[in-house]
mmCIF file of C-alpha atoms in Angstrom:
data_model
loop_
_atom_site.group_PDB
_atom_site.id
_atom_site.type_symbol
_atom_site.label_atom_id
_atom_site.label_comp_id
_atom_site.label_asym_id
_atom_site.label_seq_id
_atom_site.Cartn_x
_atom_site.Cartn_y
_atom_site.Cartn_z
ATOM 1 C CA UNK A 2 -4.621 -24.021 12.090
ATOM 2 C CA UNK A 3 -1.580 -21.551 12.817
ATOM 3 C CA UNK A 4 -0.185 -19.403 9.838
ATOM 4 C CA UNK A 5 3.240 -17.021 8.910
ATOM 5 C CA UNK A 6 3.768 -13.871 7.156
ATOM 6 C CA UNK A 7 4.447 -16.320 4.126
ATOM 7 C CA UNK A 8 1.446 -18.404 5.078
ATOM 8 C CA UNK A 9 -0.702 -15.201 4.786
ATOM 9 C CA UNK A 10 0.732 -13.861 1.628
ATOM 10 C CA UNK A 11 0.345 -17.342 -0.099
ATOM 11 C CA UNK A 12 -3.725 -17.842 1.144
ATOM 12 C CA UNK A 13 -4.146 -13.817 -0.152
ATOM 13 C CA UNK A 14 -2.527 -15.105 -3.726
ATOM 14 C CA UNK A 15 -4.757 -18.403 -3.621
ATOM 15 C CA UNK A 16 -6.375 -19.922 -0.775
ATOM 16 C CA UNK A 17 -6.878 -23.432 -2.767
ATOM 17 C CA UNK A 18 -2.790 -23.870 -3.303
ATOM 18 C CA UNK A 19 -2.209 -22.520 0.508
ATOM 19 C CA UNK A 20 -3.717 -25.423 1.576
ATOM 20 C CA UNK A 21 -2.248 -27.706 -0.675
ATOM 21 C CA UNK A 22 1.273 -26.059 -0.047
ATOM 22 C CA UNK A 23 0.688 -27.316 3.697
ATOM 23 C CA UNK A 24 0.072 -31.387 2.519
ATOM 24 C CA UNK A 25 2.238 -31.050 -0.714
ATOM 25 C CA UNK A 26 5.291 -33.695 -1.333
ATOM 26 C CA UNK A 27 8.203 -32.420 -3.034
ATOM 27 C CA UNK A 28 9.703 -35.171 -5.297
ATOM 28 C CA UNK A 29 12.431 -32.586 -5.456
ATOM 29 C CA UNK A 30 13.598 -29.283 -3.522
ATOM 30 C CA UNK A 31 13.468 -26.239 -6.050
ATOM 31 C CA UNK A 32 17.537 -24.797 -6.111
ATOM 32 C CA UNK A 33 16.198 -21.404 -4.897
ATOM 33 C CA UNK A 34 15.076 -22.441 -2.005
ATOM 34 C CA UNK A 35 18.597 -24.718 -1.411
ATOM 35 C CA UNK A 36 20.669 -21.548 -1.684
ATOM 36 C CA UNK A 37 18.556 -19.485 -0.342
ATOM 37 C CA UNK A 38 18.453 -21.644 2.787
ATOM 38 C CA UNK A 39 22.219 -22.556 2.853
ATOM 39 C CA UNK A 40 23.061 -18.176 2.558
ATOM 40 C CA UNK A 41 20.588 -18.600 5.666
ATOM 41 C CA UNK A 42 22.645 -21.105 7.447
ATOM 42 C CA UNK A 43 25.558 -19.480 7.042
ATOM 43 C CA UNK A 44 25.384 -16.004 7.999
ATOM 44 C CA UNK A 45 23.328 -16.603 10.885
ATOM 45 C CA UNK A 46 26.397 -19.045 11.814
ATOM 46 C CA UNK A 47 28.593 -16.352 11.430
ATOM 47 C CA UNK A 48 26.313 -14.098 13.544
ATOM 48 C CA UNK A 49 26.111 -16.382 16.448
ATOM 49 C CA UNK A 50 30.105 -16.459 15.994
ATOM 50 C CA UNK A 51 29.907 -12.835 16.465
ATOM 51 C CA UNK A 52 28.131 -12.786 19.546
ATOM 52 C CA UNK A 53 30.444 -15.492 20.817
ATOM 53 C CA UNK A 54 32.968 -12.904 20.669
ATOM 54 C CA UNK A 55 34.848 -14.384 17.455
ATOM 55 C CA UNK A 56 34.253 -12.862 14.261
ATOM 56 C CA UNK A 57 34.612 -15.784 11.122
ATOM 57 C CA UNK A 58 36.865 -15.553 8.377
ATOM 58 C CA UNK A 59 34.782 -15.048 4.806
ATOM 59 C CA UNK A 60 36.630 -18.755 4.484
ATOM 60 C CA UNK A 61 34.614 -20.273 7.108
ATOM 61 C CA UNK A 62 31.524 -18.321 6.762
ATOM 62 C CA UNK A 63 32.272 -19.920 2.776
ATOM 63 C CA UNK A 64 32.698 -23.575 4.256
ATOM 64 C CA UNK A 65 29.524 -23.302 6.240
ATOM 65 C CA UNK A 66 27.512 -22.501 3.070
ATOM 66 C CA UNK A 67 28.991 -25.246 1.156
ATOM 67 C CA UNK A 68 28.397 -27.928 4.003
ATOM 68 C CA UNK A 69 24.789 -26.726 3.925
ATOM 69 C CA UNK A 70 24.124 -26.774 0.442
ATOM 70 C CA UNK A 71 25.639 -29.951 -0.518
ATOM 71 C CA UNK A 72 23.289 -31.304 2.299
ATOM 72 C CA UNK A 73 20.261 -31.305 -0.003
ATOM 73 C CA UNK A 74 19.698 -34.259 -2.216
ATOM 74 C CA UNK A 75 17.427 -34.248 -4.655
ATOM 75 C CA UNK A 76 17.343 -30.916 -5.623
ATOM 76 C CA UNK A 77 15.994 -29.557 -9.109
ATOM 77 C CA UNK A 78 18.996 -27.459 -10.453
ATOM 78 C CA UNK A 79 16.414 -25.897 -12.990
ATOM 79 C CA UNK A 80 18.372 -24.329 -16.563
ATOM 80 C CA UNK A 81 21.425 -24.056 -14.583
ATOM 81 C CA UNK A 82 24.670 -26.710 -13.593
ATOM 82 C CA UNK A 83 24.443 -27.720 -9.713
ATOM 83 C CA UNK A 84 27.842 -26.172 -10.031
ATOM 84 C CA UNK A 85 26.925 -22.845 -11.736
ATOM 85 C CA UNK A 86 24.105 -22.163 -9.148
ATOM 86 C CA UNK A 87 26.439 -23.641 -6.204
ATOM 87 C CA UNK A 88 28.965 -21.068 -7.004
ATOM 88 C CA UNK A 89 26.594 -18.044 -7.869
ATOM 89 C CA UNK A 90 24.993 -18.535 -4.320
ATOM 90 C CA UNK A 91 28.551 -19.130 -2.767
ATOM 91 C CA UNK A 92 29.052 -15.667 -4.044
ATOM 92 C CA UNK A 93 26.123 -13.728 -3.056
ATOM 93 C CA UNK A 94 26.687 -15.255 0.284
ATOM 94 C CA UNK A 95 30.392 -13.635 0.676
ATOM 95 C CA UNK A 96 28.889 -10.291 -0.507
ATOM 96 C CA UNK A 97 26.099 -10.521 2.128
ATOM 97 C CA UNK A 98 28.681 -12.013 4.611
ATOM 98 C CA UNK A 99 30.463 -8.436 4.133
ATOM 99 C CA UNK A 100 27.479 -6.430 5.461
ATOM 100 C CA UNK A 101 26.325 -8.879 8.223
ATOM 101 C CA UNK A 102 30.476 -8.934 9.700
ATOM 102 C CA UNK A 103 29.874 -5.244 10.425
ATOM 103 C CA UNK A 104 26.760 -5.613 12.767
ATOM 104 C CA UNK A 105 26.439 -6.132 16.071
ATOM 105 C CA UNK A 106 23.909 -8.856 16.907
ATOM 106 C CA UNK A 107 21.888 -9.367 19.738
ATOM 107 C CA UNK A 108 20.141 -12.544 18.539
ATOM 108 C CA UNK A 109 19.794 -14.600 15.843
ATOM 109 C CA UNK A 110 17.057 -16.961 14.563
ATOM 110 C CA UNK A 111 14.143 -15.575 17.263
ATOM 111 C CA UNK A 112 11.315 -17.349 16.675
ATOM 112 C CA UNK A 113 7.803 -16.429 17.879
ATOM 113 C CA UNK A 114 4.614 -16.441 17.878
ATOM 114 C CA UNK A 115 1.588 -14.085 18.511
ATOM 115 C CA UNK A 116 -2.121 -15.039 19.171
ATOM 116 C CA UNK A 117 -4.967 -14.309 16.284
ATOM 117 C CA UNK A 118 -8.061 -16.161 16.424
ATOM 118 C CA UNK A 119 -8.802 -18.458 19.122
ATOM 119 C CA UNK A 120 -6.161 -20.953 20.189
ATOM 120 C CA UNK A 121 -4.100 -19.711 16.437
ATOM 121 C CA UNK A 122 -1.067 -18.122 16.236
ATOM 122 C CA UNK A 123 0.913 -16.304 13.499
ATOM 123 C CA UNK A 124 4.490 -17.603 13.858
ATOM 124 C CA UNK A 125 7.547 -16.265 12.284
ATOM 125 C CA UNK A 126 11.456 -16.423 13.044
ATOM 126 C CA UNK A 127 13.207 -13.201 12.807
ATOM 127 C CA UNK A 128 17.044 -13.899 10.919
ATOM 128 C CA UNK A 129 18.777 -11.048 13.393
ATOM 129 C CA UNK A 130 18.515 -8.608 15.597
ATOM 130 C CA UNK A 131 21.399 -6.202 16.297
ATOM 131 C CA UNK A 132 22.071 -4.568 19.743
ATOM 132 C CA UNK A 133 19.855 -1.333 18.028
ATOM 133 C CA UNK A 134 16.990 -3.435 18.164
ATOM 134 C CA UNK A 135 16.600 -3.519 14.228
ATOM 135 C CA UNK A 136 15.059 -6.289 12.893
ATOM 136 C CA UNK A 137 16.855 -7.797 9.911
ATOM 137 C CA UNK A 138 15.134 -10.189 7.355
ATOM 138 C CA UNK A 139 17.735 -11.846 4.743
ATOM 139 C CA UNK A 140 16.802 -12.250 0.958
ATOM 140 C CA UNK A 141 17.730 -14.191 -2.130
ATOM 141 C CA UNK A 142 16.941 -13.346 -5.334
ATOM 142 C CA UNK A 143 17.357 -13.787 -8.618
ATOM 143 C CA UNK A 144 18.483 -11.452 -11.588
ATOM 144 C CA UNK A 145 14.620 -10.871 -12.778
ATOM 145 C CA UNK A 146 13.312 -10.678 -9.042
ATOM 146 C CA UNK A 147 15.327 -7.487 -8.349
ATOM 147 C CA UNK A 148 14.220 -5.910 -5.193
ATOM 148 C CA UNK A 149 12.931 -1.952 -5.140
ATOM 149 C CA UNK A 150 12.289 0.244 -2.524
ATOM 150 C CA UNK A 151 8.897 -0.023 -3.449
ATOM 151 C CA UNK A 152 8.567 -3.876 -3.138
ATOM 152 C CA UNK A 153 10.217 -4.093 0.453
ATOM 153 C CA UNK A 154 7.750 -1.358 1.695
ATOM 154 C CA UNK A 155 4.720 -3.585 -0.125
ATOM 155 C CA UNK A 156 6.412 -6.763 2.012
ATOM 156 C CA UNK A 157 4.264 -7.954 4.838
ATOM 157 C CA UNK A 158 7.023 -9.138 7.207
ATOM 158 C CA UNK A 159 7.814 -5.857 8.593
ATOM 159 C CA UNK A 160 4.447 -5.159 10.163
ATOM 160 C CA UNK A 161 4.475 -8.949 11.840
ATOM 161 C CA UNK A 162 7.766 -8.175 13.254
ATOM 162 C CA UNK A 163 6.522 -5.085 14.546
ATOM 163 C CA UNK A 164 4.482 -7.057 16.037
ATOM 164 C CA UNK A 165 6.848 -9.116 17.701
ATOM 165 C CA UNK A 166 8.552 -6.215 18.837
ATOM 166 C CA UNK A 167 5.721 -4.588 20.243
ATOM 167 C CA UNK A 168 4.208 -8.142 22.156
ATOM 168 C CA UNK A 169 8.042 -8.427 23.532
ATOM 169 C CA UNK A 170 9.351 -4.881 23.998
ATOM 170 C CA UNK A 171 6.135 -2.787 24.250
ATOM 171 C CA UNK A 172 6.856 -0.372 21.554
ATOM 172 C CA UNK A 173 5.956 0.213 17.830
ATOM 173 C CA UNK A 174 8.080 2.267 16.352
ATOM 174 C CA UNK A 175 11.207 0.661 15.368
ATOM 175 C CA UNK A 176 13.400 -0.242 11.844
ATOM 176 C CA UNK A 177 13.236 -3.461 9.812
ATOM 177 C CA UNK A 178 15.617 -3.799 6.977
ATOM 178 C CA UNK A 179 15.830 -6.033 4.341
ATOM 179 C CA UNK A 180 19.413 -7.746 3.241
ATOM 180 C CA UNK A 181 18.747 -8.991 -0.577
ATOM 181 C CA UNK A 182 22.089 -10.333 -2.278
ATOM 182 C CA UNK A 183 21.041 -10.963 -6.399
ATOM 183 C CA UNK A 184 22.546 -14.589 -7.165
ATOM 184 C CA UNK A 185 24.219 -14.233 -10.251
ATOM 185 C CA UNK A 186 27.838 -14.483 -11.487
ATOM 186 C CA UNK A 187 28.629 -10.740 -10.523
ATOM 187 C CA UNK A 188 26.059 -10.445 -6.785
ATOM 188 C CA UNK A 189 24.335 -7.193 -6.201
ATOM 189 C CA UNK A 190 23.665 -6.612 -2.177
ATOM 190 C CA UNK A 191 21.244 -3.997 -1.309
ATOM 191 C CA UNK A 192 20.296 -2.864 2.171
ATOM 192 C CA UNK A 193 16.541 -1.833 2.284
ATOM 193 C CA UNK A 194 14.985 0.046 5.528
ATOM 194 C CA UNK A 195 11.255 0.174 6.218
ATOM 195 C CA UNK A 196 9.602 1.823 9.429
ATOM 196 C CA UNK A 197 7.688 0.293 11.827
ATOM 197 C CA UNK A 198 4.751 1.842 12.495
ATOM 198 C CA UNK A 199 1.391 1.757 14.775
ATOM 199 C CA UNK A 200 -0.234 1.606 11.444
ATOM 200 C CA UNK A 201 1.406 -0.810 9.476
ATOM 201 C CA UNK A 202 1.846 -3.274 12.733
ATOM 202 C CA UNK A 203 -2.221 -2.970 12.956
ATOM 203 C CA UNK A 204 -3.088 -3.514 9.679
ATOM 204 C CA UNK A 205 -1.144 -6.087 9.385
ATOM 205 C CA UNK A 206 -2.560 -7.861 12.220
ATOM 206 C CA UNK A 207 -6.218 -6.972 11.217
ATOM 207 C CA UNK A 208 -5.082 -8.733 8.128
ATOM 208 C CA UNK A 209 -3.677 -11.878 9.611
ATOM 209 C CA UNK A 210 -6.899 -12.428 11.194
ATOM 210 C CA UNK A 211 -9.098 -12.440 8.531
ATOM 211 C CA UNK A 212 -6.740 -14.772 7.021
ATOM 212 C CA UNK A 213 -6.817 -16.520 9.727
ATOM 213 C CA UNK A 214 -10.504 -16.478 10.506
ATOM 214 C CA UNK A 215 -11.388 -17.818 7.039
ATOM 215 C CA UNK A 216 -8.646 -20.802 7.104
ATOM 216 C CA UNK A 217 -10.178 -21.946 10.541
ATOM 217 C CA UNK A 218 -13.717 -21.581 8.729
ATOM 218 C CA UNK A 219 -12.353 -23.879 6.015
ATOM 219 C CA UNK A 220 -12.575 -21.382 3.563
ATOM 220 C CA UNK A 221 -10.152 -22.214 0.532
ATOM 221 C CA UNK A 222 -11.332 -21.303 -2.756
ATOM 222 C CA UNK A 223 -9.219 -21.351 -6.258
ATOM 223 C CA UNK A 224 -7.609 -17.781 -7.137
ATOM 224 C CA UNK A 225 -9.292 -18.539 -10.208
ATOM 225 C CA UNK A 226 -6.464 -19.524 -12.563
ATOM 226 C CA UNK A 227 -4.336 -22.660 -12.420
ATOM 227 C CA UNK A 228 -0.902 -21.716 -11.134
ATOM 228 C CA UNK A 229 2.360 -23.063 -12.940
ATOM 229 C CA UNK A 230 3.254 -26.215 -10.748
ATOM 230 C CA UNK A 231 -0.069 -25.965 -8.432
ATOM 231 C CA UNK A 232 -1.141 -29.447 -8.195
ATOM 232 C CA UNK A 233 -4.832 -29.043 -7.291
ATOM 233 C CA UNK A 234 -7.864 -29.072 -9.523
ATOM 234 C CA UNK A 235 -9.175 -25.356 -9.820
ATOM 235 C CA UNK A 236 -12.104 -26.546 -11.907
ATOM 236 C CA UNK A 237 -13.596 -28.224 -8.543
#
């Protein structure tokens, strides 16, 4: 059984509803996750553009999004319009488009994945990495998720991509930044920077096998509460 930085996070919250996030049917795709994916899609498009030697209009950077998210069927719009939450991400993804049009990438969408316990692996795909070497990691959020400095320095993706960096490039100190653009009708894009360090890539590998030692042991107990929209039976 292999496992992400997400993967970890969501057994350390509950370890019954990680497993059952792994078999679970969606009848419908949350609208987060449709813009957040489609913002994805579209500035790493416009990054690969870059480092094809053509930088993309906001227009077509703008066209790519909507492509993307009008892709999605069945998706579950929530207290908003599809068109209200269409346009909101449209905009957060020309404010973020502003910041990523002024880097210099070296590569875009680098997956990878680095042994744990046994024949497991922690995977993860890295969103860009400019000619620096700094990892980037982009973000949606919402108005009442607003990112802190605190909050990206808590996040447990920038010790597995130190990781990464150190299995591929044989060093541990480095940068990892955060790109978070707010969906709402007036975006808010923050840049966040966190080190990487010796520590922080250790711990979090020590952590990510434990995790990993306990999912391969079938361990997966309830957190102890039922979770809003957890389908499993926390009484068992």
């Amino acid at each position: 059984m292999n496992t992400s930085a997400t993967g970890i996070d969501a057994y350390l919250a509950c370890p019954r509803f990680a497993l059952l996030r792994r078999t679970l049917i969606r009848q419908s795709e949350p609208a987060p996750l449709t813009i957040g994916t489609a913002m994805h899609g579209a500035l790493e498009w416009g990054a690969r553009a870059i480092m094809a030697g053509n930088v993309p209009s906001s227009d077509a950077v703008a066209v790519e999004y909507e492509k993307l998210v009008r892709s999605v069927d069945n998706v579950d719009w929530g207290n908003k319009t599809r068109g209200q939450a269409i346009w909101e991400g449209h905009q957060s993804t020309m404010a973020a488009w502003t910041v990523v049009k002024q880097l210099m990438p070296a590569d875009v969408e680098r997956e990878f994945e680095l042994p744990t316990i046994g024949d497991s692996v922690l995977r993860g795909r890295i969103d860009l990495i400019t000619a620096d070497g700094v990892r980037w990691d982009f973000k949606s959020a919402s108005e009442k998720a607003r990112w802190t400095a605190n909050k990206a320095t808590e996040e447990r993706q920038p010790g597995v991509y130190g990781a990464e960096m150190y299995h591929t490039e044989g060093v541990f100190d480095g940068s990892f930044r955060f790109l978070v653009a707010t969906k709402s009708k007036a975006p808010d894009v923050k840049q966040f920077e966190v080190p990487i360090t010796a520590v922080r890539v250790m711990m979090s590998m020590v952590v990510a096998k434990l995790v990993q030692r306990a999912m391969n042991a079938g361990i997966f107990p309830p957190a102890g509460e039922r979770c809003s929209g957890c389908p499993g039976n926390c009484e068992d």
